[in-house]
PDB file of C-alpha atoms and ligand atoms in Angstrom:
ATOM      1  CA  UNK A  29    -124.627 -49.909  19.140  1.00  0.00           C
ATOM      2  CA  UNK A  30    -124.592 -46.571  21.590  1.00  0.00           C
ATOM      3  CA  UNK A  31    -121.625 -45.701  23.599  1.00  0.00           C
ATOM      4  CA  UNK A  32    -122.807 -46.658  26.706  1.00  0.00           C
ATOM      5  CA  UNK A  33    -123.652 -50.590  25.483  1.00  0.00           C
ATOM      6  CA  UNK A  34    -120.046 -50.904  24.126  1.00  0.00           C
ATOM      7  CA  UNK A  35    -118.928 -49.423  27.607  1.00  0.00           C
ATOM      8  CA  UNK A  36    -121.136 -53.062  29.007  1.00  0.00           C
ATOM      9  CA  UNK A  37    -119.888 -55.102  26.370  1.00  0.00           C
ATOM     10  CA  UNK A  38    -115.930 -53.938  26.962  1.00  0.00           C
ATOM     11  CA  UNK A  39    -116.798 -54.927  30.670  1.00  0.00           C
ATOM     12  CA  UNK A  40    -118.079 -57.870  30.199  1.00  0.00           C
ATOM     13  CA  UNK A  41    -116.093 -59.229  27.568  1.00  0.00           C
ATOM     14  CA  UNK A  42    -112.696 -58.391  30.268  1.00  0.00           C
ATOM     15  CA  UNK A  43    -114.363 -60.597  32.930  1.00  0.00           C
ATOM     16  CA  UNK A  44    -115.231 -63.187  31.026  1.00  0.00           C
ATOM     17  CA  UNK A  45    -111.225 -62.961  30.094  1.00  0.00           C
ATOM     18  CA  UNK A  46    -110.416 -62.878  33.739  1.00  0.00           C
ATOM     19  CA  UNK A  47    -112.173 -66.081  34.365  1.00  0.00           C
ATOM     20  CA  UNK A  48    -110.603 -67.974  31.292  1.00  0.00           C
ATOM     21  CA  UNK A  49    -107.451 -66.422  32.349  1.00  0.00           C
ATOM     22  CA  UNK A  50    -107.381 -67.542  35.513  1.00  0.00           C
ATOM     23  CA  UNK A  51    -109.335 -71.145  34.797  1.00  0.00           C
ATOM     24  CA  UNK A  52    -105.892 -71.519  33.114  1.00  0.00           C
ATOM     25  CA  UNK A  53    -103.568 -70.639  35.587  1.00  0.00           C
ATOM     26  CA  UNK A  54    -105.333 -73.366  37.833  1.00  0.00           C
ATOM     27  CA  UNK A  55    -105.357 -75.853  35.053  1.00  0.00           C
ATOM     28  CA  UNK A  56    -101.294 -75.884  34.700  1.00  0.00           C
ATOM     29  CA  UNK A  57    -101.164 -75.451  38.580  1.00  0.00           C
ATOM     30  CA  UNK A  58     -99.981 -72.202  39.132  1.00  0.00           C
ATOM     31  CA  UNK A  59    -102.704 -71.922  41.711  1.00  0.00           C
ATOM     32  CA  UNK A  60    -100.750 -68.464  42.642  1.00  0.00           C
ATOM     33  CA  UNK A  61    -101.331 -66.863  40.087  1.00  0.00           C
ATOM     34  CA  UNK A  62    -104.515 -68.014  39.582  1.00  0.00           C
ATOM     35  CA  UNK A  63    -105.529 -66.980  43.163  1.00  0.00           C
ATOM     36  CA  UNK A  64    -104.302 -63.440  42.400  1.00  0.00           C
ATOM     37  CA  UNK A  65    -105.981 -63.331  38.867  1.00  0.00           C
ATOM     38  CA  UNK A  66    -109.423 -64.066  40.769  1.00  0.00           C
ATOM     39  CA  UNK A  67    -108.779 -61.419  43.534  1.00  0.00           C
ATOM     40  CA  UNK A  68    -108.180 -58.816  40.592  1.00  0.00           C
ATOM     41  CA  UNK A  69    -111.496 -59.963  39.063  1.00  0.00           C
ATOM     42  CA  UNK A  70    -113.342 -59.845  41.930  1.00  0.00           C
ATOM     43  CA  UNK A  71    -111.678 -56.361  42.957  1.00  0.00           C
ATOM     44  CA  UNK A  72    -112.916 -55.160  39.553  1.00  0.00           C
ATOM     45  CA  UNK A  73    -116.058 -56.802  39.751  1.00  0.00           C
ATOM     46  CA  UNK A  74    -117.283 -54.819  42.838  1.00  0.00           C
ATOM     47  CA  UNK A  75    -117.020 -52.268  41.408  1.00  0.00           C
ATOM     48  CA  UNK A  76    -118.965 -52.636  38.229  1.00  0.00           C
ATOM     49  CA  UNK A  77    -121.675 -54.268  40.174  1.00  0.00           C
ATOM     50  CA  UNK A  78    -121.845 -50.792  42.432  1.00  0.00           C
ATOM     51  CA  UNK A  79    -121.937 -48.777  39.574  1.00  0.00           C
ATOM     52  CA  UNK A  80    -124.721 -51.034  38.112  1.00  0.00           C
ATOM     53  CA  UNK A  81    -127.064 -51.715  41.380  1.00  0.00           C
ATOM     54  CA  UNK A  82    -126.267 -47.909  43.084  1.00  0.00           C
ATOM     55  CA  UNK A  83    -126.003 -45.792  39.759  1.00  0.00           C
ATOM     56  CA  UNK A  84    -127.275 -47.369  36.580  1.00  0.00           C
ATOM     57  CA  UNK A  85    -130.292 -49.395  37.438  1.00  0.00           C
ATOM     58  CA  UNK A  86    -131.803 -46.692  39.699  1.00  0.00           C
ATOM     59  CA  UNK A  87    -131.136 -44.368  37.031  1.00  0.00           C
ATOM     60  CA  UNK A  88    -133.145 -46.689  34.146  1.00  0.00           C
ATOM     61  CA  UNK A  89    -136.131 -46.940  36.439  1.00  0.00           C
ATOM     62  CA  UNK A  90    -136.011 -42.796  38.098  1.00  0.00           C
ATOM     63  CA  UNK A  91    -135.273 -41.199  34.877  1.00  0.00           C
ATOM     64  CA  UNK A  92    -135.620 -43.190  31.912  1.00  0.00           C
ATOM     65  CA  UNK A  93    -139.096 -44.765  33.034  1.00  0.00           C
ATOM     66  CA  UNK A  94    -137.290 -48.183  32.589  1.00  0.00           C
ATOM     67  CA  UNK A  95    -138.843 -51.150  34.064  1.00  0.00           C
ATOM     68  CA  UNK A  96    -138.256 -52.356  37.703  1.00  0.00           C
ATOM     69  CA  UNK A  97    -139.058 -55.825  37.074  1.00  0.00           C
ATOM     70  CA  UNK A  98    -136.448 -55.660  34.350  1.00  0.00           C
ATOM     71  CA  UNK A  99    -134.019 -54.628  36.917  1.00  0.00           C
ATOM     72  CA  UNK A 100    -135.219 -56.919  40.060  1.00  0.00           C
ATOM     73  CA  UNK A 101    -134.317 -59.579  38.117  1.00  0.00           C
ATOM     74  CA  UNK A 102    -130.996 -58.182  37.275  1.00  0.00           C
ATOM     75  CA  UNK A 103    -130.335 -57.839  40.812  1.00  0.00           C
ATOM     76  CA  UNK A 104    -130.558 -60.866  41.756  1.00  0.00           C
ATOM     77  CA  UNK A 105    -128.120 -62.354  39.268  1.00  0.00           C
ATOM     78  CA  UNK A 106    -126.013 -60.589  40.936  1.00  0.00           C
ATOM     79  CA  UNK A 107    -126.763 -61.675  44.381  1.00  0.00           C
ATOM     80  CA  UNK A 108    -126.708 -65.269  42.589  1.00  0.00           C
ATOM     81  CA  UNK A 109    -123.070 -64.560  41.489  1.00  0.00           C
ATOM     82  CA  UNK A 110    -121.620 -63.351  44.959  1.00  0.00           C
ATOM     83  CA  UNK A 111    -122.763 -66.314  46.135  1.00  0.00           C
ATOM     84  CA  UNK A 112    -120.611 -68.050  43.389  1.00  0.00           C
ATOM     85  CA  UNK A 113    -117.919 -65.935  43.810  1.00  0.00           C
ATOM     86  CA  UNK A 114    -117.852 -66.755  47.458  1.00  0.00           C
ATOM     87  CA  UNK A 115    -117.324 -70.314  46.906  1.00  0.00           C
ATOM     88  CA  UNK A 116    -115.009 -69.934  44.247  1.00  0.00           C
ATOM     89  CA  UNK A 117    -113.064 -67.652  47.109  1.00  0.00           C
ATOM     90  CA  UNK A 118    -113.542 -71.000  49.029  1.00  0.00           C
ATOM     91  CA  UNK A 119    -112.501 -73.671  46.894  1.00  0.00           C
ATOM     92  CA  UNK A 120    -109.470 -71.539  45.265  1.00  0.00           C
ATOM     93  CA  UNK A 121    -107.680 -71.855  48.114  1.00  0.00           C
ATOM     94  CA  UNK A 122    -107.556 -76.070  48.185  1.00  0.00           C
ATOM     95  CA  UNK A 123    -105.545 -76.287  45.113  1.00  0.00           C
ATOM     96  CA  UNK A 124    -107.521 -78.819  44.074  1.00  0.00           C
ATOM     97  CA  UNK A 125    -108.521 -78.227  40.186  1.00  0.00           C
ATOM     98  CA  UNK A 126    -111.427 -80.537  39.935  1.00  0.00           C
ATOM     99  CA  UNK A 127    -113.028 -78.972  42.711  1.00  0.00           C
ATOM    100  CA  UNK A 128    -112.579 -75.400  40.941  1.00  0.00           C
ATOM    101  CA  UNK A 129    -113.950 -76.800  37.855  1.00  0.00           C
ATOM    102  CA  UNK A 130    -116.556 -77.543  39.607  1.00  0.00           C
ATOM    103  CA  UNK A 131    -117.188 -74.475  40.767  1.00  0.00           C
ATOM    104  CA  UNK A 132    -115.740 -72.032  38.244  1.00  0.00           C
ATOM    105  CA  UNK A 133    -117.811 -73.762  35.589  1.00  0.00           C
ATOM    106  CA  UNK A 134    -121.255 -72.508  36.833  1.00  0.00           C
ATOM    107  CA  UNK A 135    -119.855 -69.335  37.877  1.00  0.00           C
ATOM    108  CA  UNK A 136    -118.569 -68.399  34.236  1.00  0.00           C
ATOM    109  CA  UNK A 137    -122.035 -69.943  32.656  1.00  0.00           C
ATOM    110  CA  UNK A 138    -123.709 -67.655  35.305  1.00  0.00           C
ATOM    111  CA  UNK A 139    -121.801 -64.506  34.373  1.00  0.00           C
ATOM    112  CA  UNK A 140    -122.225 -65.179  30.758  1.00  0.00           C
ATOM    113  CA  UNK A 141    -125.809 -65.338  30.765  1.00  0.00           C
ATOM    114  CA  UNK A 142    -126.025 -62.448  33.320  1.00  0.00           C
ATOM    115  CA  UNK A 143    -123.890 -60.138  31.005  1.00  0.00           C
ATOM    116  CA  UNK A 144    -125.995 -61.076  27.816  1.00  0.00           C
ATOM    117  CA  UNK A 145    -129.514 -60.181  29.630  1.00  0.00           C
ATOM    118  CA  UNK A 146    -128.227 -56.851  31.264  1.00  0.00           C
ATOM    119  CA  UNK A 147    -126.715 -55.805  27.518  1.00  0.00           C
ATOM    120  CA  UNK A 148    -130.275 -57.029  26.186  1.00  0.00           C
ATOM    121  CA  UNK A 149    -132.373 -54.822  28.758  1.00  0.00           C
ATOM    122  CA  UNK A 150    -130.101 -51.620  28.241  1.00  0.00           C
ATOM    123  CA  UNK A 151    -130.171 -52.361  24.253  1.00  0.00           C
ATOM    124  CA  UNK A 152    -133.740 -52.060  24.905  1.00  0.00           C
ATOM    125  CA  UNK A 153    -133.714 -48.277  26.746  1.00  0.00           C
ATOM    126  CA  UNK A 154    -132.689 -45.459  25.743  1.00  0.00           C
ATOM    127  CA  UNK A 155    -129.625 -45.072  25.874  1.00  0.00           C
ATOM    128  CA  UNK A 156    -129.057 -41.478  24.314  1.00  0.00           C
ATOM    129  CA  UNK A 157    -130.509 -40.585  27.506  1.00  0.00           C
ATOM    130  CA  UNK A 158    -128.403 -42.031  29.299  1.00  0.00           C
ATOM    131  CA  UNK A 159    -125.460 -40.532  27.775  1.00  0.00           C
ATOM    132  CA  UNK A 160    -126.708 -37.457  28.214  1.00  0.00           C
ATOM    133  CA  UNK A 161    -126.522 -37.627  31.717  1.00  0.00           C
ATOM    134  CA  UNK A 162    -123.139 -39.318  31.643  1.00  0.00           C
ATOM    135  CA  UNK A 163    -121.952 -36.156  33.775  1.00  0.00           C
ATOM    136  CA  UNK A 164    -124.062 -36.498  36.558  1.00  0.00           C
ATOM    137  CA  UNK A 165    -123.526 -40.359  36.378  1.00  0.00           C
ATOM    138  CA  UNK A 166    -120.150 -40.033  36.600  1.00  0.00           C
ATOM    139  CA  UNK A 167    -120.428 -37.423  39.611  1.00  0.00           C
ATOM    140  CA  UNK A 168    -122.560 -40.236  41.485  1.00  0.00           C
ATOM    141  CA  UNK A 169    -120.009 -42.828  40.615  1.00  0.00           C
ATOM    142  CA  UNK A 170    -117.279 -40.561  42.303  1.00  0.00           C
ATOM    143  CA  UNK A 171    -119.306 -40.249  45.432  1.00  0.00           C
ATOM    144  CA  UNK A 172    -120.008 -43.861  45.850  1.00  0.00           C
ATOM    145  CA  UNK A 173    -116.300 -44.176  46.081  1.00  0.00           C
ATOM    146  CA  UNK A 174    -116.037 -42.620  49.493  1.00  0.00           C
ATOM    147  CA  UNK A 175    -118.322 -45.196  51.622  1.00  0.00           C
ATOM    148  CA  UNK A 176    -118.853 -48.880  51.765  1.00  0.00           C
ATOM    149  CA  UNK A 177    -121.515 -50.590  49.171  1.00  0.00           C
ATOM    150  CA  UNK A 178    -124.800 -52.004  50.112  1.00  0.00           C
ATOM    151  CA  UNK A 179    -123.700 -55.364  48.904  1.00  0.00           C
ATOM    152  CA  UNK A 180    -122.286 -57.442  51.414  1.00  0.00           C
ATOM    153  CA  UNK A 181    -118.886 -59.255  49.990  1.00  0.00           C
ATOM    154  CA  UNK A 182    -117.570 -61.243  53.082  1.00  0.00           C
ATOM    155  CA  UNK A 183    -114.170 -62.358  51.349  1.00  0.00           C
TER     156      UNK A 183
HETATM  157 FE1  LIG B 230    -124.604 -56.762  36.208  1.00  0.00          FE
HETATM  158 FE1  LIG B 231    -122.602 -55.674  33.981  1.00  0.00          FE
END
């Protein structure tokens, strides 16, 4: 496996951590903690998802010829899991745990399947390429840094 699909994997492995982490927190009712273990998920989250939708994916379909369909698709997981993520933001806050089961359960399930068909479609590019440019990726990551995303995240 290339560099660049272990750098996905590492991700993806942490958040799906995060959400165990902080499904347990709730589960023993240290809703606290739990609330800040989602906020430092989320935090986190943003900004993999800006790296991904403003960096990466352009990048597959500009200069490695990737498919766009590939990465529509992709996209819109992710819109599906803000809208999750919202919720969860929502629910978090009533201490109630069956009502975050309820709503962390599709969330994680969500992320889970997202994570396994974005490490599929990048398996399938090439991703020497990609490292090659790692430079100038990481230059447009930097930039990013300095205005708001695209992505609307109202909590
Ligand atoms: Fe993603
Ligand atoms: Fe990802």
């Amino acid at each position: 496996m290339s560099e660049t699909s272990n750098w996905l994997v590492h991700d993806h492995r942490k958040y799906d951590e995060a959400l165990e982490a902080c499904e347990m927190a709730a589960e023993v009712g240290e809703w606290k903690n739990a609330t800040r273990l989602f906020k430092e998920f989320v935090k986190d989250l943003k900004l993999h998802m800006r790296l991904e939708d403003e960096v990466l994916y352009p990048f597959f379909i500009k200069e490695l010829g990737g498919s766009e369909g590939e990465i529509v698709d992709l996209s819109e997981e992710h819109d599906d899991l803000v809208r999750l993520l919202r919720d969860l933001a929502y629910i978090i806050k009533t201490n109630d745990f069956d009502h975050f089961l309820d709503s962390i359960e599709p969330l994680h399930k969500a992320m889970t399947e997202h994570s396994k068909h974005e490490e599929n479609v990048f398996r399938c590019m090439n991703n020497d390429s990609l490292l090659a440019h790692r430079d100038e990726i990481l230059a447009r990551l930097k930039s990013l840094q300095h205005n708001e995303g695209r992505r609307t995240w109202d909590f």
